[in-house]
Amino acid sequence: MNPTTRERLATGITGLDEILHGGLLAGRTYLVRGGPGTGKTTLGMHFLAAGALRGEKVLFITLEEDEARLRTDAAQIGLDLSNVDFLDLSPGSDYFAEVQAYDIFTPAEVEREPITNRIMEAIEQVAPVRVFLDPLTQMRYLATDVFQFRKQVLSFLRFLTERNATVLFTSESNAVTPDDDLQFMADGIIDLAFDQYGRNLTVAKLRGSDFAGRSHAMKLDRRGMAVFPILAPHEHHVTFVHATMGSGLPELDRLLGGGIERGTITFLSGPTGVGKTSLGLQFIKEAAARNERSVLFTLEEDRDMILARSDQIQIGARAMLEKGMLTIEKIEPLQFTPDEFAQRVRLEVEERNTRLVMIDSVSGYRLSMRGQDLVSQLHALTKYLQNMGVAVLLTVETAQLTGDFRVTDYEISYLADNIIFLRYLEINGELHKAIGVLKKRLGDFEKTLREFEITGEGIQIGKPLTNLRGILTGTPTWVGQAG
Amino acid sequence: MSATDRLLIVGSNARNQDLLAAFIHRLGYAILRADTLAMLTQLLDDAQPLRFALVDITGFDAAIWECCARLHARDIPLLIISPRQSAAMRQLAFTHGAQTIMEKPLVMRELADAIRGFMQAAPGDAG
């Protein structure tokens, strides 16, 4: 085996390199497929810019858009193509203005030779490590028939790879002229598409290497292309101890048998307005006191609202923000796909050493994310956080204020390692709140409920409500009370 | 190469004429070129010596047939080039002296064979 065949070239798109398990194998040919506007040229620009940044010789062969426009487009997405060599084979305006159209011979007979000569000259002159050819399907018009095209392309790709170039080429296919032939010829295929949930990227083939299958979310914006690999929790793991993290409230810690553990998922369940977010903030406050960083992704309430509430109950979120112990990020509806969101969470965990992640709330997550099968997505995200030793708080809203007890209205309770529930109670015509623990996977917990109150001094938790019966019905009675 | 070895190429599309001229030049023959009917009429009036004529009728009016007839009257073999073939056009072409009709786009190899064949077989025109 040639020792250089294992060398990989970074594409310049972090998420794509992750999907490709490190990048494109050098000296191979790759087909980028997709309809108009799916980002084929953008991907190629990233690929060339990444090479140029490493000081490699790179060549852009364009058969469609002209060099000046491509350079402008690249600059607009922040890519530096100043060290990229261009071979511009796009038709100039003079083709139209000077009636250069002809019909006496086929384009294949007229153009093939001069174009081939220009390409060969450019390759010999630049000796590129990376070549991007956009779109190769234009060369179809330079062949008299399908057989000739296939033979010419194979020969051309071999010409490039024999000179140690790694080649990325695009195709424009449609029902009339499919690009199946190119798919067979290429060593790798990257499919770009757009569906109702947004843009996506799929690696369909990669000779000589493993890769992450399935469709991955992709974004094109003013910074170019970003790819968000599907989160595979089993690929992420750190060694950690399931140490207990206290809440800072002795009564709550007693309920929880000391607190919640690192690497566990805790549901904060209850009806609207009962205090789920405030309870979560209490854990965040205590984490900050231990110099542990938290992030709160709020999918319903605005950041300012949460800060104002935190001021009222002495959580001190603003001070935590200033010290870098907390980030509150508002996720706007339909702003992210689940994988894009997961990428943000990963950034927090892997680069900012975040130890506690709170997602407020599960119903907000379901409403805000673009995509399908959101329960599986949430499952993958929380399992990832578990594997990374991060404590997860998920607020789960139940529809009913009182009455029949349910932890969650969604089929997700299997995810929970710990379930803390908050309830409204009506006692003697007065509205009260109670807190209890329904489940704790690691360790024992208090089986009784306690009164829960949010005051100007903070969260107050009372003594166990041992003299009440029927609490889960929402209308408990005192022991010994008549009726 | 004598003047009698020259080919006449007639066509209204300058790019087509350029390509044809370059192609024939590569085959080793000299050409005379007429891009308009007026140029063609002038060449015929001047009685330029010619061996063979390729006439692309695209873009010309019916007057092109009269010129073809004048070429034929001088025993200059005629190859008519047309974008599509119809029975009426073929009849017109043969009536006005065409020996062969080829449809565009031409296949270079076939055209080269045809030109060589004509150049070797044609009796020559003393003008």
Coordinates of C-alpha atoms in Angstrom, one line a residue:
Chain A
M1 CA 0.0 0.0 0.0
N2 CA 1.2 3.4 -0.9
P3 CA 1.9 5.1 2.5
T4 CA 0.4 8.4 1.3
T5 CA -3.0 6.8 0.6
R6 CA -3.9 7.0 4.3
E7 CA -3.2 10.7 4.5
R8 CA -6.4 12.7 4.9
L9 CA -7.2 16.2 3.8
A10 CA -9.4 18.4 6.0
T11 CA -12.3 19.8 4.0
G12 CA -12.4 23.0 5.9
I13 CA -15.8 22.1 7.3
T14 CA -15.4 20.7 10.8
G15 CA -18.6 18.7 10.9
L16 CA -18.0 17.2 7.5
D17 CA -14.5 16.1 8.6
E18 CA -16.0 14.4 11.6
I19 CA -18.5 12.5 9.4
L20 CA -15.6 11.5 7.1
H21 CA -13.7 10.3 10.2
G22 CA -10.9 12.8 9.7
G23 CA -11.3 14.2 6.2
L24 CA -11.0 13.1 2.6
L25 CA -8.4 10.4 1.7
A26 CA -5.7 12.0 -0.3
G27 CA -5.2 11.2 -4.0
R28 CA -8.8 10.1 -4.5
T29 CA -11.7 11.5 -6.4
Y30 CA -15.0 12.7 -4.9
L31 CA -18.3 13.6 -6.4
V32 CA -20.4 16.3 -4.8
R33 CA -24.0 16.0 -6.0
G34 CA -27.1 18.1 -5.4
G35 CA -29.7 20.3 -7.1
P36 CA -29.3 24.0 -7.7
G37 CA -28.5 26.0 -4.6
T38 CA -27.6 23.1 -2.4
G39 CA -24.1 24.3 -1.7
K40 CA -21.9 22.3 -4.1
T41 CA -19.7 25.2 -5.1
T42 CA -19.5 26.5 -1.5
L43 CA -18.2 23.1 -0.3
G44 CA -15.6 23.1 -3.0
M45 CA -14.5 26.6 -2.0
H46 CA -14.1 25.5 1.7
F47 CA -12.0 22.5 0.4
L48 CA -9.7 24.7 -1.6
A49 CA -9.4 27.5 1.0
A50 CA -8.5 24.9 3.7
G51 CA -5.7 23.6 1.4
A52 CA -4.5 27.1 0.6
L53 CA -4.4 27.9 4.3
R54 CA -2.0 25.0 4.8
G55 CA 0.2 26.3 2.0
E56 CA -0.9 23.6 -0.5
K57 CA -1.1 24.3 -4.3
V58 CA -4.8 24.3 -5.1
L59 CA -6.6 24.7 -8.4
F60 CA -10.2 25.7 -9.1
I61 CA -11.4 24.6 -12.6
T62 CA -14.6 26.4 -13.4
L63 CA -16.8 25.6 -16.4
E64 CA -19.8 27.7 -15.3
E65 CA -19.3 30.7 -13.1
D66 CA -16.5 33.1 -13.9
E67 CA -13.4 33.5 -11.6
A68 CA -14.2 37.1 -10.5
R69 CA -17.7 36.2 -9.4
L70 CA -16.5 33.1 -7.6
R71 CA -13.8 35.1 -5.7
T72 CA -16.5 37.7 -4.7
D73 CA -18.8 34.9 -3.5
A74 CA -16.1 33.3 -1.5
A75 CA -15.1 36.6 0.1
Q76 CA -18.7 37.2 1.1
I77 CA -18.6 34.0 3.2
G78 CA -15.2 34.8 4.6
L79 CA -13.1 32.4 2.5
D80 CA -9.7 33.6 1.3
L81 CA -9.1 32.3 -2.2
S82 CA -6.2 34.7 -2.9
N83 CA -3.8 31.7 -3.0
V84 CA -6.1 29.6 -5.1
D85 CA -5.2 29.2 -8.8
F86 CA -8.1 29.4 -11.2
L87 CA -8.6 27.9 -14.6
D88 CA -11.7 29.8 -15.9
L89 CA -13.3 27.8 -18.7
S90 CA -16.7 29.5 -18.3
P91 CA -18.1 31.2 -21.4
G92 CA -17.3 34.9 -21.5
S93 CA -19.9 37.5 -22.5
D94 CA -18.1 37.8 -25.9
Y95 CA -19.5 34.3 -26.7
F96 CA -22.9 35.9 -26.9
A97 CA -21.9 39.4 -28.1
E98 CA -19.7 38.2 -30.9
V99 CA -22.1 35.5 -32.1
Q100 CA -19.6 32.8 -31.3
A101 CA -22.3 30.2 -31.4
Y102 CA -21.7 27.5 -34.1
D103 CA -23.5 24.5 -35.4
I104 CA -21.3 23.2 -38.1
F105 CA -19.6 20.7 -35.8
T106 CA -20.6 19.3 -32.4
P107 CA -19.1 21.0 -29.3
A108 CA -17.5 17.7 -28.6
E109 CA -15.4 18.0 -31.8
V110 CA -14.7 21.7 -31.5
E111 CA -14.1 22.3 -27.8
R112 CA -12.7 19.1 -26.4
E113 CA -9.2 19.5 -27.7
P114 CA -8.5 23.1 -26.7
I115 CA -10.2 22.6 -23.3
T116 CA -8.2 19.4 -22.7
N117 CA -5.0 21.2 -23.6
R118 CA -5.8 24.1 -21.2
I119 CA -6.6 21.8 -18.4
M120 CA -3.4 19.8 -18.9
E121 CA -1.3 22.9 -19.1
A122 CA -2.8 24.2 -15.9
I123 CA -2.3 20.9 -14.0
E124 CA 1.3 20.7 -15.2
Q125 CA 2.0 24.3 -14.3
V126 CA 0.3 24.5 -10.9
A127 CA 0.9 20.9 -9.8
P128 CA -2.1 21.1 -7.4
V129 CA -2.6 19.0 -4.3
R130 CA -6.3 19.8 -4.4
V131 CA -8.4 20.3 -7.5
F132 CA -12.1 21.4 -7.5
L133 CA -13.9 21.0 -10.8
D134 CA -17.3 22.7 -11.1
P135 CA -19.3 21.2 -12.7
L136 CA -17.7 18.1 -14.4
T137 CA -21.0 17.3 -16.1
Q138 CA -20.3 20.2 -18.5
M139 CA -17.8 17.9 -20.0
R140 CA -20.6 15.7 -21.1
Y141 CA -21.1 18.1 -23.9
L142 CA -17.5 17.5 -25.0
A143 CA -18.1 13.8 -25.6
T144 CA -19.9 12.4 -28.6
D145 CA -21.6 9.7 -26.7
V146 CA -21.9 8.1 -23.2
F147 CA -19.1 5.7 -23.8
Q148 CA -16.7 8.5 -24.8
F149 CA -17.7 10.6 -21.8
R150 CA -17.1 7.7 -19.4
K151 CA -13.8 6.9 -21.0
Q152 CA -12.7 10.6 -21.0
V153 CA -13.7 11.2 -17.4
L154 CA -12.0 8.1 -16.1
S155 CA -8.9 9.0 -18.0
F156 CA -9.0 12.6 -16.8
L157 CA -9.5 11.6 -13.2
R158 CA -6.6 9.1 -13.5
F159 CA -4.4 11.9 -15.0
L160 CA -5.1 14.0 -11.9
T161 CA -4.7 11.4 -9.3
E162 CA -1.5 10.1 -10.9
R163 CA -0.2 13.5 -10.2
N164 CA -1.2 13.1 -6.5
A165 CA -4.1 15.5 -6.7
T166 CA -7.2 15.0 -4.6
V167 CA -10.1 15.9 -6.7
L168 CA -13.5 17.2 -5.8
F169 CA -16.0 17.5 -8.7
T170 CA -19.6 18.5 -8.9
S171 CA -22.4 17.2 -11.0
E172 CA -25.6 18.7 -12.2
S173 CA -28.0 15.8 -12.8
N174 CA -31.6 15.7 -13.7
A175 CA -34.1 13.1 -14.9
V176 CA -33.0 13.4 -18.5
T177 CA -29.3 13.2 -17.9
P178 CA -28.6 11.3 -14.6
D179 CA -25.1 11.2 -13.2
D180 CA -25.1 7.5 -12.3
D181 CA -22.0 7.0 -14.4
L182 CA -20.0 9.5 -12.3
Q183 CA -21.2 7.9 -9.1
F184 CA -19.6 4.7 -10.2
M185 CA -16.4 6.4 -11.1
A186 CA -15.9 8.5 -8.0
D187 CA -14.1 7.1 -4.9
G188 CA -16.5 9.0 -2.7
I189 CA -19.9 10.7 -3.0
I190 CA -21.3 13.6 -1.0
D191 CA -25.0 14.3 -1.5
L192 CA -26.4 17.7 -0.7
A193 CA -30.1 18.1 -0.5
F194 CA -32.9 20.3 0.8
D195 CA -36.1 19.0 2.4
Q196 CA -39.0 20.3 4.5
Y197 CA -36.8 20.2 7.6
G198 CA -33.9 22.1 6.1
R199 CA -30.6 21.4 4.3
N200 CA -28.8 18.1 4.8
L201 CA -25.6 16.3 3.7
T202 CA -25.1 12.6 3.2
V203 CA -21.9 10.7 2.5
A204 CA -23.1 8.0 0.2
K205 CA -19.8 6.3 -0.6
L206 CA -16.2 6.5 0.6
R207 CA -13.9 3.9 -0.7
G208 CA -11.2 2.9 1.7
S209 CA -12.7 4.5 4.8
D210 CA -15.5 4.2 7.2
F211 CA -17.8 7.2 7.6
A212 CA -20.9 8.3 9.6
G213 CA -23.9 7.3 7.5
R214 CA -27.4 8.8 7.5
S215 CA -28.3 12.4 6.6
H216 CA -26.7 15.2 8.7
A217 CA -28.1 18.7 9.1
M218 CA -26.3 21.3 7.1
K219 CA -26.4 25.1 7.1
L220 CA -25.4 27.7 4.5
D221 CA -25.1 31.2 5.8
R222 CA -22.7 34.2 5.7
R223 CA -20.0 32.0 7.1
G224 CA -20.3 29.4 4.4
M225 CA -21.2 25.8 5.1
A226 CA -21.6 24.2 8.5
V227 CA -22.4 20.6 9.0
F228 CA -23.9 19.1 12.1
P229 CA -23.1 15.4 12.5
I230 CA -25.9 13.3 14.0
L231 CA -24.9 12.9 17.6
A232 CA -23.8 9.3 18.3
P233 CA -23.6 9.2 22.2
H234 CA -21.6 5.9 22.2
E235 CA -18.7 7.7 20.5
H236 CA -18.3 10.1 23.4
H237 CA -17.2 9.1 26.8
V238 CA -15.1 10.4 29.7
T239 CA -14.2 8.7 32.9
F240 CA -16.0 10.3 35.9
V241 CA -17.3 9.5 39.3
H242 CA -21.1 9.8 39.9
A243 CA -20.4 12.3 42.7
T244 CA -23.4 13.9 44.3
M245 CA -24.2 17.6 43.5
G246 CA -26.1 19.3 46.3
S247 CA -28.8 21.8 45.7
G248 CA -27.8 24.2 48.4
L249 CA -31.1 23.6 50.2
P250 CA -30.7 21.1 53.0
E251 CA -34.3 20.0 52.9
L252 CA -34.2 19.3 49.2
D253 CA -30.9 17.5 49.5
R254 CA -32.5 15.3 52.2
L255 CA -35.4 14.6 49.8
L256 CA -32.8 13.6 47.2
G257 CA -30.6 11.5 49.5
G258 CA -27.9 14.1 49.2
G259 CA -28.5 15.7 45.8
I260 CA -28.3 14.7 42.1
E261 CA -25.4 12.9 40.7
R262 CA -23.0 13.8 37.8
G263 CA -23.9 12.1 34.6
T264 CA -27.5 11.7 35.4
I265 CA -30.7 13.1 33.9
T266 CA -33.1 14.7 36.2
F267 CA -36.7 15.6 35.3
L268 CA -38.2 18.6 37.0
S269 CA -41.9 17.8 36.4
G270 CA -44.9 19.8 37.2
P271 CA -47.7 22.0 35.8
T272 CA -47.2 25.6 34.6
G273 CA -46.0 28.2 37.0
V274 CA -45.2 25.8 39.8
G275 CA -41.5 26.7 40.0
K276 CA -39.7 24.2 37.8
T277 CA -37.3 26.8 36.2
S278 CA -36.6 28.4 39.7
L279 CA -35.8 25.0 41.1
G280 CA -33.4 24.3 38.2
L281 CA -31.8 27.7 38.8
Q282 CA -31.2 26.7 42.4
F283 CA -29.0 23.8 41.3
I284 CA -27.2 26.1 38.9
K285 CA -26.6 28.6 41.8
E286 CA -25.1 25.8 43.9
A287 CA -22.9 24.6 41.0
A288 CA -21.6 28.1 40.5
A289 CA -20.7 28.2 44.2
R290 CA -18.6 25.1 43.6
N291 CA -17.0 27.0 40.6
E292 CA -18.8 24.7 38.1
R293 CA -20.2 26.1 35.0
S294 CA -23.8 25.7 33.8
V295 CA -25.7 26.5 30.7
L296 CA -29.4 27.1 30.6
F297 CA -31.1 26.7 27.2
T298 CA -34.4 28.4 27.4
L299 CA -36.8 27.5 24.7
E300 CA -39.9 29.3 26.0
E301 CA -39.1 32.2 28.3
D302 CA -36.9 35.1 27.3
R303 CA -33.5 35.5 28.9
D304 CA -34.5 38.9 30.5
M305 CA -37.5 37.3 32.1
I306 CA -35.4 34.5 33.7
L307 CA -32.9 37.1 34.9
A308 CA -35.6 39.2 36.4
R309 CA -37.1 36.2 38.2
S310 CA -33.7 35.2 39.4
D311 CA -33.3 38.6 40.9
Q312 CA -36.6 38.3 42.8
I313 CA -35.7 35.0 44.4
Q314 CA -32.1 35.7 45.3
I315 CA -30.6 33.3 42.7
G316 CA -28.0 35.9 41.6
A317 CA -27.9 34.7 37.9
R318 CA -26.5 38.1 36.7
A319 CA -23.4 37.6 38.9
M320 CA -23.0 34.1 37.6
L321 CA -23.1 35.4 34.1
E322 CA -20.5 37.9 34.8
K323 CA -18.2 35.3 36.3
G324 CA -18.7 33.0 33.4
M325 CA -20.3 30.4 35.6
L326 CA -23.5 30.5 33.6
T327 CA -24.7 31.1 30.1
I328 CA -28.4 31.6 29.4
E329 CA -29.2 31.0 25.7
K330 CA -32.6 31.6 24.3
I331 CA -33.4 29.2 21.4
E332 CA -35.8 30.8 19.0
P333 CA -38.6 28.6 17.5
L334 CA -37.4 26.7 14.4
Q335 CA -33.9 28.3 14.8
F336 CA -32.1 25.0 14.9
T337 CA -32.4 21.4 13.8
P338 CA -31.8 19.0 16.7
D339 CA -28.3 18.2 15.5
E340 CA -27.4 21.8 15.2
F341 CA -28.6 22.3 18.8
A342 CA -26.6 19.2 19.9
Q343 CA -23.5 20.8 18.3
R344 CA -24.0 23.9 20.5
V345 CA -24.4 21.7 23.6
R346 CA -21.2 19.8 22.7
L347 CA -19.4 23.0 22.3
E348 CA -20.4 24.0 25.8
V349 CA -19.4 20.6 27.3
E350 CA -16.2 20.0 25.3
E351 CA -14.7 23.4 25.0
R352 CA -16.2 25.4 27.9
N353 CA -16.2 22.7 30.5
T354 CA -19.9 23.0 31.3
R355 CA -20.9 20.6 34.1
L356 CA -24.6 21.2 34.3
V357 CA -27.0 21.6 31.3
M358 CA -30.6 22.6 31.8
I359 CA -33.1 22.5 29.0
D360 CA -36.2 24.5 29.7
S361 CA -38.4 22.8 28.6
V362 CA -39.1 19.5 26.8
S363 CA -42.3 20.8 25.3
G364 CA -40.4 23.9 24.1
Y365 CA -37.7 21.6 22.6
R366 CA -40.4 19.7 20.7
L367 CA -42.0 22.9 19.4
S368 CA -38.8 24.7 18.6
M369 CA -36.7 22.2 16.8
R370 CA -37.0 21.6 13.1
G371 CA -37.0 18.0 12.3
Q372 CA -38.6 14.7 13.0
D373 CA -38.4 12.0 15.6
L374 CA -37.5 14.6 18.3
V375 CA -37.8 12.1 21.2
S376 CA -34.9 10.1 19.7
Q377 CA -33.0 13.3 19.2
L378 CA -33.5 14.3 22.8
H379 CA -32.6 10.8 23.9
A380 CA -29.3 11.0 22.0
L381 CA -28.5 14.4 23.4
T382 CA -29.2 13.4 27.0
K383 CA -27.3 10.1 26.7
Y384 CA -24.3 12.0 25.3
L385 CA -24.4 14.4 28.3
Q386 CA -24.6 11.4 30.6
N387 CA -21.6 9.8 29.0
M388 CA -19.7 13.1 29.4
G389 CA -20.4 13.2 33.1
V390 CA -22.6 16.2 32.9
A391 CA -25.7 16.6 35.1
V392 CA -28.8 17.3 33.0
L393 CA -31.9 19.1 34.2
L394 CA -35.0 18.8 31.9
T395 CA -38.1 20.7 32.9
V396 CA -41.2 18.8 31.9
E397 CA -44.5 20.4 32.0
T398 CA -47.6 18.4 32.8
A399 CA -50.9 19.6 31.3
Q400 CA -53.1 19.1 34.4
L401 CA -52.7 21.5 37.3
T402 CA -54.1 19.0 39.8
G403 CA -55.8 15.6 39.7
D404 CA -54.5 12.4 38.1
F405 CA -50.7 12.3 38.4
R406 CA -48.4 12.1 35.3
V407 CA -44.7 12.7 35.2
T408 CA -44.8 13.9 31.6
D409 CA -47.3 14.1 28.8
Y410 CA -44.6 12.7 26.4
E411 CA -43.2 9.2 26.1
I412 CA -39.9 10.2 27.6
S413 CA -40.0 9.2 31.2
Y414 CA -37.7 6.3 30.5
L415 CA -34.9 8.8 30.0
A416 CA -35.0 10.0 33.6
D417 CA -32.5 8.8 36.2
N418 CA -34.2 11.1 38.7
I419 CA -37.7 12.6 38.8
I420 CA -38.4 15.5 41.0
F421 CA -42.1 16.5 40.8
L422 CA -43.8 19.7 41.9
R423 CA -47.6 19.7 42.6
Y424 CA -50.3 22.2 43.3
L425 CA -52.3 21.2 46.4
E426 CA -55.6 22.5 47.6
I427 CA -55.7 22.4 51.3
N428 CA -58.7 23.9 53.1
G429 CA -59.4 26.1 50.1
E430 CA -55.8 27.4 49.9
L431 CA -53.4 26.7 47.0
H432 CA -50.2 25.2 48.2
K433 CA -47.3 23.5 46.4
A434 CA -45.5 20.3 47.2
I435 CA -42.3 18.8 46.1
G436 CA -41.4 15.1 46.0
V437 CA -39.0 12.6 44.5
L438 CA -40.5 9.8 42.4
K439 CA -37.4 8.1 41.2
K440 CA -33.7 8.1 41.8
R441 CA -31.6 5.6 40.0
L442 CA -28.4 6.0 42.1
G443 CA -29.2 5.8 45.8
D444 CA -32.0 6.1 48.2
F445 CA -34.4 9.1 48.6
E446 CA -37.1 10.4 50.9
K447 CA -40.5 8.9 50.1
T448 CA -42.5 11.7 51.7
L449 CA -43.5 15.0 50.1
R450 CA -42.6 18.4 51.5
E451 CA -44.2 21.8 51.1
F452 CA -42.5 23.9 48.5
E453 CA -42.7 27.7 48.3
I454 CA -40.9 30.4 46.3
T455 CA -40.4 33.6 48.3
G456 CA -38.4 36.8 48.0
E457 CA -35.7 35.0 50.1
G458 CA -35.6 32.1 47.7
I459 CA -36.9 28.6 47.6
Q460 CA -38.3 27.4 50.9
I461 CA -38.9 23.7 51.5
G462 CA -40.8 22.6 54.5
K463 CA -40.8 19.5 56.7
P464 CA -42.2 16.3 55.3
L465 CA -46.0 16.3 54.9
T466 CA -46.5 13.1 56.8
N467 CA -49.9 14.0 58.1
L468 CA -51.5 14.4 54.7
R469 CA -53.0 11.7 52.6
G470 CA -54.0 11.6 48.9
I471 CA -51.5 14.3 48.0
L472 CA -51.1 12.9 44.4
T473 CA -54.8 13.5 43.8
G474 CA -54.2 17.2 44.3
T475 CA -56.8 17.4 47.1
P476 CA -55.3 15.7 50.1
T477 CA -56.9 15.4 53.4
W478 CA -55.3 15.7 56.9
V479 CA -54.9 12.5 58.8
G480 CA -57.7 12.3 61.2
Q481 CA -59.7 15.0 59.5
A482 CA -63.4 14.2 59.2
G483 CA -64.8 13.1 55.8
Chain B
M1 CA -0.3 24.1 -54.3
S2 CA -2.0 25.7 -57.3
A3 CA -4.9 28.0 -57.3
T4 CA -7.0 25.2 -58.8
D5 CA -6.6 23.2 -55.6
R6 CA -8.6 25.7 -53.7
L7 CA -11.9 25.0 -52.0
L8 CA -14.7 27.5 -51.7
I9 CA -16.5 27.7 -48.4
V10 CA -19.8 29.5 -48.3
G11 CA -21.7 30.3 -45.1
S12 CA -23.4 33.1 -43.3
N13 CA -22.2 32.2 -39.7
A14 CA -18.7 33.6 -39.3
R15 CA -17.8 31.2 -36.4
N16 CA -18.9 28.3 -38.5
Q17 CA -16.8 29.6 -41.4
D18 CA -13.8 30.1 -39.0
L19 CA -14.1 26.5 -37.8
L20 CA -14.5 25.1 -41.3
A21 CA -11.6 27.1 -42.6
A22 CA -9.3 25.9 -39.8
F23 CA -10.4 22.4 -40.3
I24 CA -9.8 22.4 -44.0
H25 CA -6.5 24.2 -43.5
R26 CA -5.4 21.3 -41.2
L27 CA -6.3 18.9 -44.0
G28 CA -3.8 20.7 -46.2
Y29 CA -6.0 22.6 -48.6
A30 CA -6.3 26.3 -49.4
I31 CA -9.6 28.0 -49.3
L32 CA -11.6 30.9 -50.7
R33 CA -14.2 32.1 -48.3
A34 CA -17.6 33.8 -48.9
D35 CA -19.5 34.9 -45.8
T36 CA -22.2 36.8 -47.7
L37 CA -24.1 36.4 -50.9
A38 CA -22.5 39.5 -52.3
M39 CA -19.0 38.1 -51.6
L40 CA -20.0 34.8 -53.3
T41 CA -21.4 36.7 -56.4
Q42 CA -18.2 38.7 -56.6
L43 CA -16.1 35.5 -56.5
L44 CA -18.2 34.0 -59.3
D45 CA -18.1 37.2 -61.3
D46 CA -14.3 37.2 -61.0
A47 CA -14.3 33.6 -62.2
Q48 CA -11.9 32.5 -59.4
P49 CA -10.4 29.1 -60.1
L50 CA -11.9 26.5 -57.7
R51 CA -11.8 22.8 -57.3
F52 CA -14.7 22.2 -55.0
A53 CA -17.4 24.1 -53.1
L54 CA -18.9 23.6 -49.7
V55 CA -22.1 25.6 -49.3
D56 CA -23.9 26.0 -46.0
I57 CA -27.3 27.3 -47.1
T58 CA -28.3 28.3 -43.5
G59 CA -29.2 32.0 -43.3
F60 CA -29.3 32.6 -47.0
D61 CA -32.4 33.4 -49.1
A62 CA -33.4 31.6 -52.3
A63 CA -30.8 33.5 -54.2
I64 CA -28.2 31.0 -52.9
W65 CA -29.6 28.4 -55.3
E66 CA -28.8 30.7 -58.3
C67 CA -25.2 30.8 -57.1
C68 CA -25.1 27.1 -56.7
A69 CA -26.4 26.7 -60.3
R70 CA -23.6 29.0 -61.5
L71 CA -21.0 26.9 -59.7
H72 CA -22.5 23.8 -61.2
A73 CA -22.5 25.4 -64.6
R74 CA -18.7 25.7 -64.2
D75 CA -18.5 22.0 -63.3
I76 CA -17.4 22.7 -59.7
P77 CA -18.6 19.9 -57.5
L78 CA -21.0 21.1 -54.8
L79 CA -21.4 19.8 -51.2
I80 CA -24.5 21.3 -49.7
I81 CA -24.6 21.7 -45.9
S82 CA -28.0 22.2 -44.2
P83 CA -29.3 22.2 -40.6
R84 CA -32.0 19.6 -41.4
Q85 CA -33.0 17.7 -44.4
S86 CA -36.4 17.8 -46.1
A87 CA -37.5 16.3 -49.4
A88 CA -38.1 19.8 -50.8
M89 CA -34.7 21.0 -49.8
R90 CA -33.0 18.0 -51.2
Q91 CA -34.8 18.4 -54.5
L92 CA -33.8 22.1 -54.6
A93 CA -30.2 21.2 -53.8
F94 CA -29.9 18.4 -56.4
T95 CA -31.7 20.5 -59.0
H96 CA -29.1 23.2 -58.5
G97 CA -26.1 20.9 -58.9
A98 CA -25.4 19.4 -55.4
Q99 CA -23.5 16.2 -55.5
T100 CA -23.8 15.5 -51.8
I101 CA -25.9 16.9 -49.0
M102 CA -24.7 16.7 -45.4
E103 CA -26.6 17.6 -42.3
K104 CA -25.3 19.7 -39.5
P105 CA -23.6 19.1 -37.1
L106 CA -21.0 17.5 -39.3
V107 CA -18.8 14.7 -38.1
M108 CA -15.2 15.9 -38.8
R109 CA -14.0 12.5 -39.9
E110 CA -16.8 12.1 -42.4
L111 CA -16.3 15.6 -43.7
A112 CA -12.6 15.0 -44.1
D113 CA -13.3 11.8 -46.1
A114 CA -15.7 13.7 -48.3
I115 CA -13.4 16.6 -49.0
R116 CA -10.4 14.3 -49.8
G117 CA -12.7 12.2 -52.1
F118 CA -13.8 15.3 -54.0
M119 CA -10.3 16.8 -54.2
Q120 CA -8.9 13.7 -55.6
A121 CA -11.7 12.9 -58.0
A122 CA -12.8 16.3 -59.2
P123 CA -11.5 17.2 -62.6
G124 CA -10.4 20.7 -61.8
D125 CA -11.6 24.0 -63.0
A126 CA -9.6 26.0 -65.4
G127 CA -11.6 29.1 -64.5

